[in-house]
Amino acid sequence: MPQLLRTQWIPVGLIVLAVVADLVTPHDVTSAPLLVAAPVAAAPLSGVRGIIGVGLTAMVVHAFLARLDGTFGWRAGVANQVTLAAVTALAVLIHRTLRRQDARARRAQHVAAVAQRAVLPRPPSRLGNLHIDARYVPAESEALIGGDLYVVQSTPYGIRVMVGDVRGKGLGAVSAVSADLGAFRYAADEAEDLPQLVAQLERALLREGGRRGGQQQEEGFTTALIAEFSPDLETVRLVNRGHPPPVLLDAQGRARLLEASEESPPLGISDLGVWTSPVDSFPFPAGSTLLCYTDGVTESRDATGGFYDPVSRLPLVLGRRERTGGRLAPGQILDVLIQDVRRHGGGRPQDDQAMLALHRPRAGPEPVPPGRAAPAAAPG
C-alpha cells in the first residue's frame, strides 16, 4: 500500500517538473510534452476522476505558463490545449481497458486457485500424532498450478507420503500431477510394502503415458520421494526415485540429510530398463521434523551460482527464530525455509517449490500456528 501511494504521485511530479523546466528555460522552449505525459502516467495509477483531474490541472498549468511566456496563441497554446484534452480522454480509455484486463486476470487466477485446490488439496493438519503442513510456491505468481506435488495419506500400513515433480510445465504437467496423485492414493491403500507401492505407481504412470502418447510417452517421468511412517512413528522408511533427499531436523535443531543408499531413476521410465527400489529406514525420534521438498528449493542459486544447502542454512535461521519466538510449528518452519530460499536466490523463486513438514511432537504443549486453533487430541 505505501508503494502504491508513492506511485500515485508520479503524475503530480511530472506537472511540477514541467513547471520547473518551463521557468528555467528560454521562452521559446515548451514543457508541454511533460504535461501531456501526466494524464498518461495517471491511467494505470488513478481512477477516472483522478485522470480527469490530472488532465485539467495540466491544461490550467499549461495555459498559465504560456501566458507567462507570452506564447499562448492558436498555433501553440490552443493546439497544446486540444492535445492535452485528447490525451486525457485517451488515458481514460486506457484506464478502462486496463481495468477490464485486470478483472479477467483476477478471474483466471481465481479459477487457477480453485483448480490447484482440486488437483493438489492441502493435506490434513494432523494424522494420529503426526503434525503436518504444506506450502506451494509457484515460480510465477500468476501461475498457481505447476508440476510439483505432495500427498499425505493414512493407510492400513501406516501414514504414507509422496512428494514429486513431474517433467514439463503447463496443463500437461497438471494432468500428470493429477494422474500421479490418483495412482498414489489407490496404491497407498492396497500395497503391503513400499516396493509394491512403487511398482504399482510405475505401472500406472506407464499406462497414463501410453494413453497420452507422443513426447509424454517417450520422455514423461516423475521424480518422487515416498515415505512410510511406522505406526508408533519411531521409524520412517524412504524410497527415493531421483528426487532431492529430505532433511531431518531433530529436537535440538540439528539437520541431517537422509540420502538414499542406492541411486534410482525417476518413476515412469521402467520401459527403458528394470531398477530396484531400495527402502532405507531412519529413526524418527520425538521432537523431529521431516522436511520434504522439490528441486525448486535445492536448485535455487545465489549470485555466485551456488546451490541452496538446507542442511547448513536451516539450523542457523531456525535457531535465530526459535531464540526469539520459541519452538516453531511445521508451517512456521516452512515459512522460514521459503524466506531463506528467497534470500539465497535474490528474491523471486527460480522454479516451483512444493514443501511438506511432518513433525512428531515431544511430550508437552506444541506450538500452534497463527490463525489455527489447537487440534483436539487424536488417537495414536
Coordinates of C-alpha atoms in Angstrom, one line a residue:
M1 CA 0.0 0.0 0.0
P2 CA 2.7 2.6 0.8
Q3 CA 4.4 1.8 -2.5
L4 CA 1.1 2.4 -4.3
L5 CA 0.6 5.7 -2.6
R6 CA 4.1 6.8 -3.7
T7 CA 3.5 5.9 -7.4
Q8 CA 0.2 7.8 -7.4
W9 CA 2.3 11.0 -7.0
I10 CA 4.1 10.4 -10.3
P11 CA 1.6 12.5 -12.4
V12 CA 1.9 15.4 -9.9
G13 CA 5.7 15.1 -10.1
L14 CA 5.6 15.4 -13.9
I15 CA 3.5 18.6 -13.7
V16 CA 5.9 20.0 -11.1
L17 CA 8.8 19.1 -13.3
A18 CA 7.1 20.8 -16.3
V19 CA 6.7 24.0 -14.3
V20 CA 10.3 24.0 -13.2
A21 CA 11.6 23.2 -16.7
D22 CA 9.5 26.0 -18.2
L23 CA 10.7 28.5 -15.7
V24 CA 14.4 27.7 -16.1
T25 CA 14.4 27.5 -19.9
P26 CA 14.1 30.2 -22.6
H27 CA 10.5 31.3 -23.5
D28 CA 10.6 29.5 -26.8
V29 CA 11.1 26.2 -25.1
T30 CA 7.9 24.5 -24.1
S31 CA 7.3 22.0 -21.4
A32 CA 4.0 20.8 -22.9
P33 CA 5.4 17.2 -23.6
L34 CA 5.9 16.7 -19.9
L35 CA 2.4 18.0 -19.2
V36 CA 1.0 15.6 -21.9
A37 CA 2.7 12.7 -20.1
A38 CA 1.0 13.4 -16.8
P39 CA -2.5 12.1 -17.7
V40 CA -1.0 9.1 -19.4
A41 CA 1.0 8.3 -16.3
A42 CA -2.2 8.6 -14.3
A43 CA -4.0 6.0 -16.4
P44 CA -2.8 2.9 -14.5
L45 CA -2.4 4.6 -11.2
S46 CA -5.7 6.5 -10.6
G47 CA -9.4 6.3 -11.2
V48 CA -11.3 8.1 -13.9
R49 CA -11.9 11.2 -11.7
G50 CA -8.2 11.2 -10.9
I51 CA -7.1 11.1 -14.5
I52 CA -9.5 13.9 -15.5
G53 CA -8.3 15.9 -12.5
V54 CA -4.7 15.5 -13.7
G55 CA -5.6 16.4 -17.2
L56 CA -7.5 19.5 -16.2
T57 CA -4.6 20.5 -13.9
A58 CA -2.1 20.1 -16.8
M59 CA -4.3 22.2 -19.1
V60 CA -4.6 25.0 -16.5
V61 CA -0.8 24.9 -15.8
H62 CA 0.0 25.0 -19.5
A63 CA -2.3 28.0 -20.1
F64 CA -0.7 29.8 -17.1
L65 CA 2.9 29.1 -18.3
A66 CA 2.0 30.0 -21.9
R67 CA 0.5 33.3 -20.8
L68 CA 3.5 34.0 -18.6
D69 CA 5.8 33.4 -21.6
G70 CA 3.6 35.3 -23.9
T71 CA 3.4 32.2 -26.2
F72 CA -0.3 31.4 -25.9
G73 CA -1.9 31.5 -29.3
W74 CA -3.7 29.5 -32.0
R75 CA -0.6 27.8 -33.2
A76 CA 0.9 26.6 -29.9
G77 CA -1.3 27.4 -27.0
V78 CA -4.7 26.2 -28.3
A79 CA -3.2 23.3 -30.1
N80 CA -1.5 22.1 -27.0
Q81 CA -4.7 22.5 -25.0
V82 CA -6.6 20.4 -27.6
T83 CA -3.7 17.8 -27.4
L84 CA -3.9 17.7 -23.6
A85 CA -7.7 17.2 -23.7
A86 CA -7.4 14.4 -26.3
V87 CA -4.6 12.7 -24.3
T88 CA -6.7 12.9 -21.1
A89 CA -9.6 11.2 -22.9
L90 CA -7.2 8.6 -24.3
A91 CA -5.9 8.0 -20.8
V92 CA -9.4 7.3 -19.5
L93 CA -9.9 4.7 -22.3
I94 CA -6.5 3.2 -21.4
H95 CA -7.5 3.0 -17.7
R96 CA -10.8 1.3 -18.5
T97 CA -9.0 -1.2 -20.8
L98 CA -6.5 -2.0 -18.0
R99 CA -9.3 -2.4 -15.5
R100 CA -11.1 -5.0 -17.8
Q101 CA -7.8 -6.8 -18.4
D102 CA -7.1 -6.8 -14.6
A103 CA -10.6 -8.2 -13.9
R104 CA -10.0 -11.0 -16.5
A105 CA -6.6 -11.8 -14.9
R106 CA -8.2 -12.0 -11.4
R107 CA -10.9 -14.3 -12.7
A108 CA -8.2 -16.5 -14.3
Q109 CA -6.2 -16.5 -11.1
H110 CA -9.3 -17.5 -9.1
V111 CA -10.0 -20.4 -11.5
A112 CA -6.4 -21.5 -11.2
A113 CA -6.5 -21.3 -7.4
V114 CA -9.7 -23.4 -7.4
A115 CA -8.1 -25.9 -9.8
Q116 CA -5.0 -26.1 -7.6
R117 CA -7.1 -26.9 -4.5
A118 CA -8.9 -29.5 -6.5
V119 CA -5.8 -31.2 -8.0
L120 CA -3.5 -30.6 -5.1
P121 CA -5.6 -30.3 -1.9
R122 CA -3.9 -29.2 1.4
P123 CA -3.0 -32.3 3.5
P124 CA -4.7 -32.8 6.9
S125 CA -3.0 -30.8 9.7
R126 CA -2.8 -33.9 11.8
L127 CA -2.9 -37.7 11.3
G128 CA -2.6 -39.5 14.6
N129 CA 0.3 -37.9 16.4
L130 CA 1.9 -36.7 13.2
H131 CA 1.6 -32.9 12.7
I132 CA 1.6 -31.9 9.0
D133 CA 1.8 -28.7 7.0
A134 CA 2.5 -27.9 3.3
R135 CA 3.4 -25.0 1.1
Y136 CA 3.4 -24.5 -2.7
V137 CA 5.4 -21.6 -4.1
P138 CA 5.0 -21.1 -7.8
A139 CA 7.9 -19.6 -9.8
E140 CA 5.4 -17.2 -11.5
S141 CA 2.9 -15.5 -9.2
E142 CA 0.3 -15.6 -12.0
A143 CA 0.7 -19.4 -12.5
L144 CA -0.8 -21.0 -9.4
I145 CA -0.5 -24.6 -10.7
G146 CA 2.5 -26.4 -11.8
G147 CA 4.2 -29.8 -12.0
D148 CA 5.1 -30.2 -8.3
L149 CA 3.0 -32.4 -6.0
Y150 CA 2.6 -33.7 -2.4
V151 CA 0.2 -36.0 -0.8
V152 CA -0.2 -37.5 2.7
Q153 CA -2.5 -40.4 3.4
S154 CA -3.4 -42.6 6.3
T155 CA -3.4 -46.3 5.2
P156 CA -3.8 -49.7 6.7
Y157 CA 0.1 -49.9 6.6
G158 CA 0.8 -46.6 8.3
I159 CA 1.0 -43.0 7.2
R160 CA 2.4 -42.8 3.6
V161 CA 3.7 -39.7 1.9
M162 CA 4.8 -38.7 -1.6
V163 CA 6.5 -35.6 -2.8
G164 CA 7.2 -35.4 -6.5
D165 CA 8.0 -33.3 -9.5
V166 CA 6.7 -34.3 -13.0
R167 CA 8.5 -33.4 -16.2
G168 CA 7.2 -30.4 -18.0
K169 CA 5.1 -27.3 -17.4
G170 CA 1.6 -26.0 -18.0
L171 CA -1.6 -28.0 -18.4
G172 CA 0.3 -31.2 -19.4
A173 CA 2.2 -31.1 -16.1
V174 CA -1.1 -30.5 -14.2
S175 CA -2.6 -33.5 -15.9
A176 CA 0.4 -35.6 -15.0
V177 CA 0.2 -34.4 -11.4
S178 CA -3.5 -35.5 -11.2
A179 CA -2.6 -38.9 -12.6
D180 CA 0.3 -39.3 -10.1
L181 CA -1.9 -38.4 -7.2
G182 CA -4.7 -40.7 -8.2
A183 CA -2.3 -43.6 -8.7
F184 CA -0.7 -43.0 -5.3
R185 CA -4.0 -42.7 -3.4
Y186 CA -5.1 -46.1 -4.8
A187 CA -1.7 -47.8 -4.4
A188 CA -1.0 -46.5 -0.9
D189 CA -4.1 -48.3 0.4
E190 CA -3.5 -51.5 -1.5
A191 CA 0.3 -52.2 -1.5
E192 CA 1.6 -54.1 1.5
D193 CA 5.0 -52.5 1.4
L194 CA 6.9 -49.7 -0.4
P195 CA 8.4 -51.8 -3.2
Q196 CA 4.9 -52.9 -4.1
L197 CA 3.6 -49.4 -3.9
V198 CA 6.4 -48.2 -6.2
A199 CA 5.7 -51.0 -8.7
Q200 CA 2.0 -50.1 -8.8
L201 CA 2.9 -46.4 -9.4
E202 CA 5.3 -47.4 -12.2
R203 CA 2.6 -49.4 -14.0
A204 CA 0.0 -46.6 -13.5
L205 CA 2.4 -44.0 -15.0
L206 CA 3.3 -46.1 -17.9
R207 CA -0.4 -46.7 -18.7
E208 CA -1.0 -43.0 -18.4
G209 CA 1.9 -42.2 -20.7
G210 CA 0.6 -44.7 -23.2
R211 CA -2.8 -43.1 -23.3
R212 CA -1.2 -39.7 -23.9
G213 CA 1.3 -40.9 -26.5
G214 CA 3.8 -38.6 -28.2
Q215 CA 6.5 -37.0 -26.1
Q216 CA 4.7 -37.7 -22.8
Q217 CA 5.0 -41.4 -23.6
E218 CA 8.7 -41.2 -24.6
E219 CA 10.0 -38.7 -22.1
G220 CA 7.4 -38.3 -19.4
F221 CA 8.7 -39.1 -15.9
T222 CA 8.2 -38.1 -12.2
T223 CA 10.9 -37.7 -9.6
A224 CA 9.4 -38.9 -6.3
L225 CA 10.2 -39.3 -2.7
I226 CA 7.9 -41.8 -1.0
A227 CA 7.9 -42.1 2.8
E228 CA 6.1 -44.5 5.2
F229 CA 5.9 -44.0 9.0
S230 CA 5.7 -46.9 11.3
P231 CA 2.5 -47.0 13.5
D232 CA 4.4 -45.7 16.5
L233 CA 6.2 -43.1 14.4
E234 CA 9.6 -44.3 15.7
T235 CA 10.8 -45.1 12.2
V236 CA 10.4 -43.5 8.7
R237 CA 11.1 -45.7 5.6
L238 CA 12.0 -43.9 2.4
V239 CA 12.2 -44.8 -1.3
N240 CA 13.9 -42.1 -3.4
R241 CA 13.3 -42.2 -7.2
G242 CA 15.6 -39.4 -8.5
H243 CA 14.3 -36.8 -6.0
P244 CA 16.1 -34.4 -3.6
P245 CA 16.6 -36.2 -0.3
P246 CA 14.7 -34.9 2.7
V247 CA 16.1 -33.2 5.7
L248 CA 15.5 -34.5 9.3
L249 CA 15.5 -31.7 11.9
D250 CA 16.0 -33.2 15.4
A251 CA 14.7 -31.8 18.7
Q252 CA 18.0 -29.9 19.2
G253 CA 17.7 -28.2 15.8
R254 CA 20.4 -30.2 14.1
A255 CA 19.8 -31.0 10.4
R256 CA 20.7 -34.3 8.7
L257 CA 20.2 -35.2 5.0
L258 CA 18.5 -38.6 4.6
E259 CA 20.2 -39.8 1.5
A260 CA 19.3 -43.0 -0.4
S261 CA 21.7 -45.9 0.0
E262 CA 21.4 -46.5 -3.8
E263 CA 20.5 -44.2 -6.6
S264 CA 17.4 -45.0 -8.5
P265 CA 15.9 -43.2 -11.6
P266 CA 12.6 -41.3 -11.7
L267 CA 9.2 -43.1 -12.0
G268 CA 7.7 -43.7 -15.4
I269 CA 10.7 -44.8 -17.4
S270 CA 10.8 -48.5 -16.5
D271 CA 10.3 -49.4 -20.1
L272 CA 13.9 -48.4 -20.6
G273 CA 15.2 -50.9 -18.0
V274 CA 14.5 -52.6 -14.7
W275 CA 15.6 -51.0 -11.4
T276 CA 15.1 -51.9 -7.8
S277 CA 13.6 -49.6 -5.3
P278 CA 15.7 -49.9 -2.2
V279 CA 14.0 -49.0 1.1
D280 CA 16.0 -47.1 3.6
S281 CA 14.9 -46.9 7.3
F282 CA 15.8 -44.0 9.6
P283 CA 14.9 -43.3 13.2
F284 CA 12.3 -40.6 13.7
P285 CA 12.5 -39.6 17.4
A286 CA 10.1 -37.4 19.2
G287 CA 10.6 -33.7 18.5
S288 CA 11.9 -34.4 15.0
T289 CA 10.6 -32.8 11.8
L290 CA 11.0 -34.3 8.4
L291 CA 11.2 -31.7 5.6
C292 CA 10.4 -32.9 2.1
Y293 CA 10.6 -30.6 -0.9
T294 CA 11.1 -30.4 -4.7
D295 CA 14.2 -29.3 -6.5
G296 CA 13.0 -25.7 -6.7
V297 CA 14.4 -25.5 -3.2
T298 CA 17.8 -27.2 -3.6
E299 CA 18.5 -25.8 -7.1
S300 CA 17.9 -22.2 -6.1
R301 CA 21.2 -20.4 -7.0
D302 CA 22.8 -17.3 -5.4
A303 CA 24.7 -14.6 -7.3
T304 CA 27.8 -16.8 -7.5
G305 CA 25.9 -19.8 -8.8
G306 CA 25.9 -21.7 -5.5
F307 CA 23.0 -24.0 -4.8
Y308 CA 20.9 -23.7 -1.6
D309 CA 22.0 -26.1 1.1
P310 CA 19.2 -26.7 3.7
V311 CA 21.5 -28.7 6.0
S312 CA 23.9 -25.9 6.6
R313 CA 21.4 -23.0 6.5
L314 CA 18.3 -24.2 8.3
P315 CA 19.8 -24.8 11.7
L316 CA 21.1 -21.1 11.7
V317 CA 17.9 -19.4 10.5
L318 CA 15.6 -21.6 12.6
G319 CA 17.8 -21.2 15.6
R320 CA 17.5 -17.4 15.4
R321 CA 13.7 -17.6 15.1
E322 CA 13.3 -20.0 18.0
R323 CA 15.5 -17.9 20.3
T324 CA 13.1 -15.0 19.8
G325 CA 9.8 -16.8 19.4
G326 CA 10.1 -20.3 20.9
R327 CA 9.6 -23.6 19.2
L328 CA 8.2 -23.3 15.6
A329 CA 5.2 -25.2 14.3
P330 CA 5.6 -27.1 11.0
G331 CA 4.0 -24.4 8.9
Q332 CA 6.3 -21.8 10.5
I333 CA 9.3 -23.9 9.7
L334 CA 8.2 -24.0 6.0
D335 CA 7.7 -20.2 6.0
V336 CA 11.2 -19.7 7.3
L337 CA 12.5 -22.1 4.6
I338 CA 10.7 -20.2 1.9
Q339 CA 12.1 -16.8 3.1
D340 CA 15.6 -18.2 3.3
V341 CA 15.5 -19.7 -0.2
R342 CA 14.1 -16.4 -1.5
R343 CA 17.0 -14.5 0.2
H344 CA 19.5 -17.0 -1.2
G345 CA 18.2 -16.7 -4.7
G346 CA 18.0 -13.0 -4.7
G347 CA 14.2 -12.5 -4.4
R348 CA 11.9 -14.3 -6.8
P349 CA 11.6 -18.1 -6.9
Q350 CA 13.6 -19.6 -9.8
D351 CA 11.4 -22.7 -10.0
D352 CA 8.2 -24.1 -8.5
Q353 CA 8.6 -25.3 -4.9
A354 CA 6.4 -27.8 -3.1
M355 CA 7.2 -28.5 0.5
L356 CA 6.0 -30.7 3.3
A357 CA 6.8 -30.6 7.0
L358 CA 6.0 -33.7 9.1
H359 CA 6.5 -33.3 12.8
R360 CA 6.4 -35.8 15.6
P361 CA 5.9 -33.7 18.8
R362 CA 7.5 -34.3 22.1
A363 CA 5.5 -34.6 25.3
G364 CA 4.0 -31.3 26.4
P365 CA 2.3 -28.5 24.5
E366 CA 3.2 -27.9 20.9
P367 CA 3.3 -24.5 19.2
V368 CA 0.1 -23.5 17.5
P369 CA 0.4 -21.8 14.1
P370 CA -1.0 -18.3 14.0
G371 CA -4.7 -18.3 12.9
R372 CA -5.2 -22.0 13.6
A373 CA -6.9 -23.5 16.6
A374 CA -5.1 -26.1 18.6
P375 CA -6.2 -29.6 17.3
A376 CA -8.2 -31.9 19.5
A377 CA -6.4 -34.9 20.9
A378 CA -6.3 -37.8 18.3
P379 CA -5.6 -41.4 18.9
G380 CA -2.2 -42.7 18.1

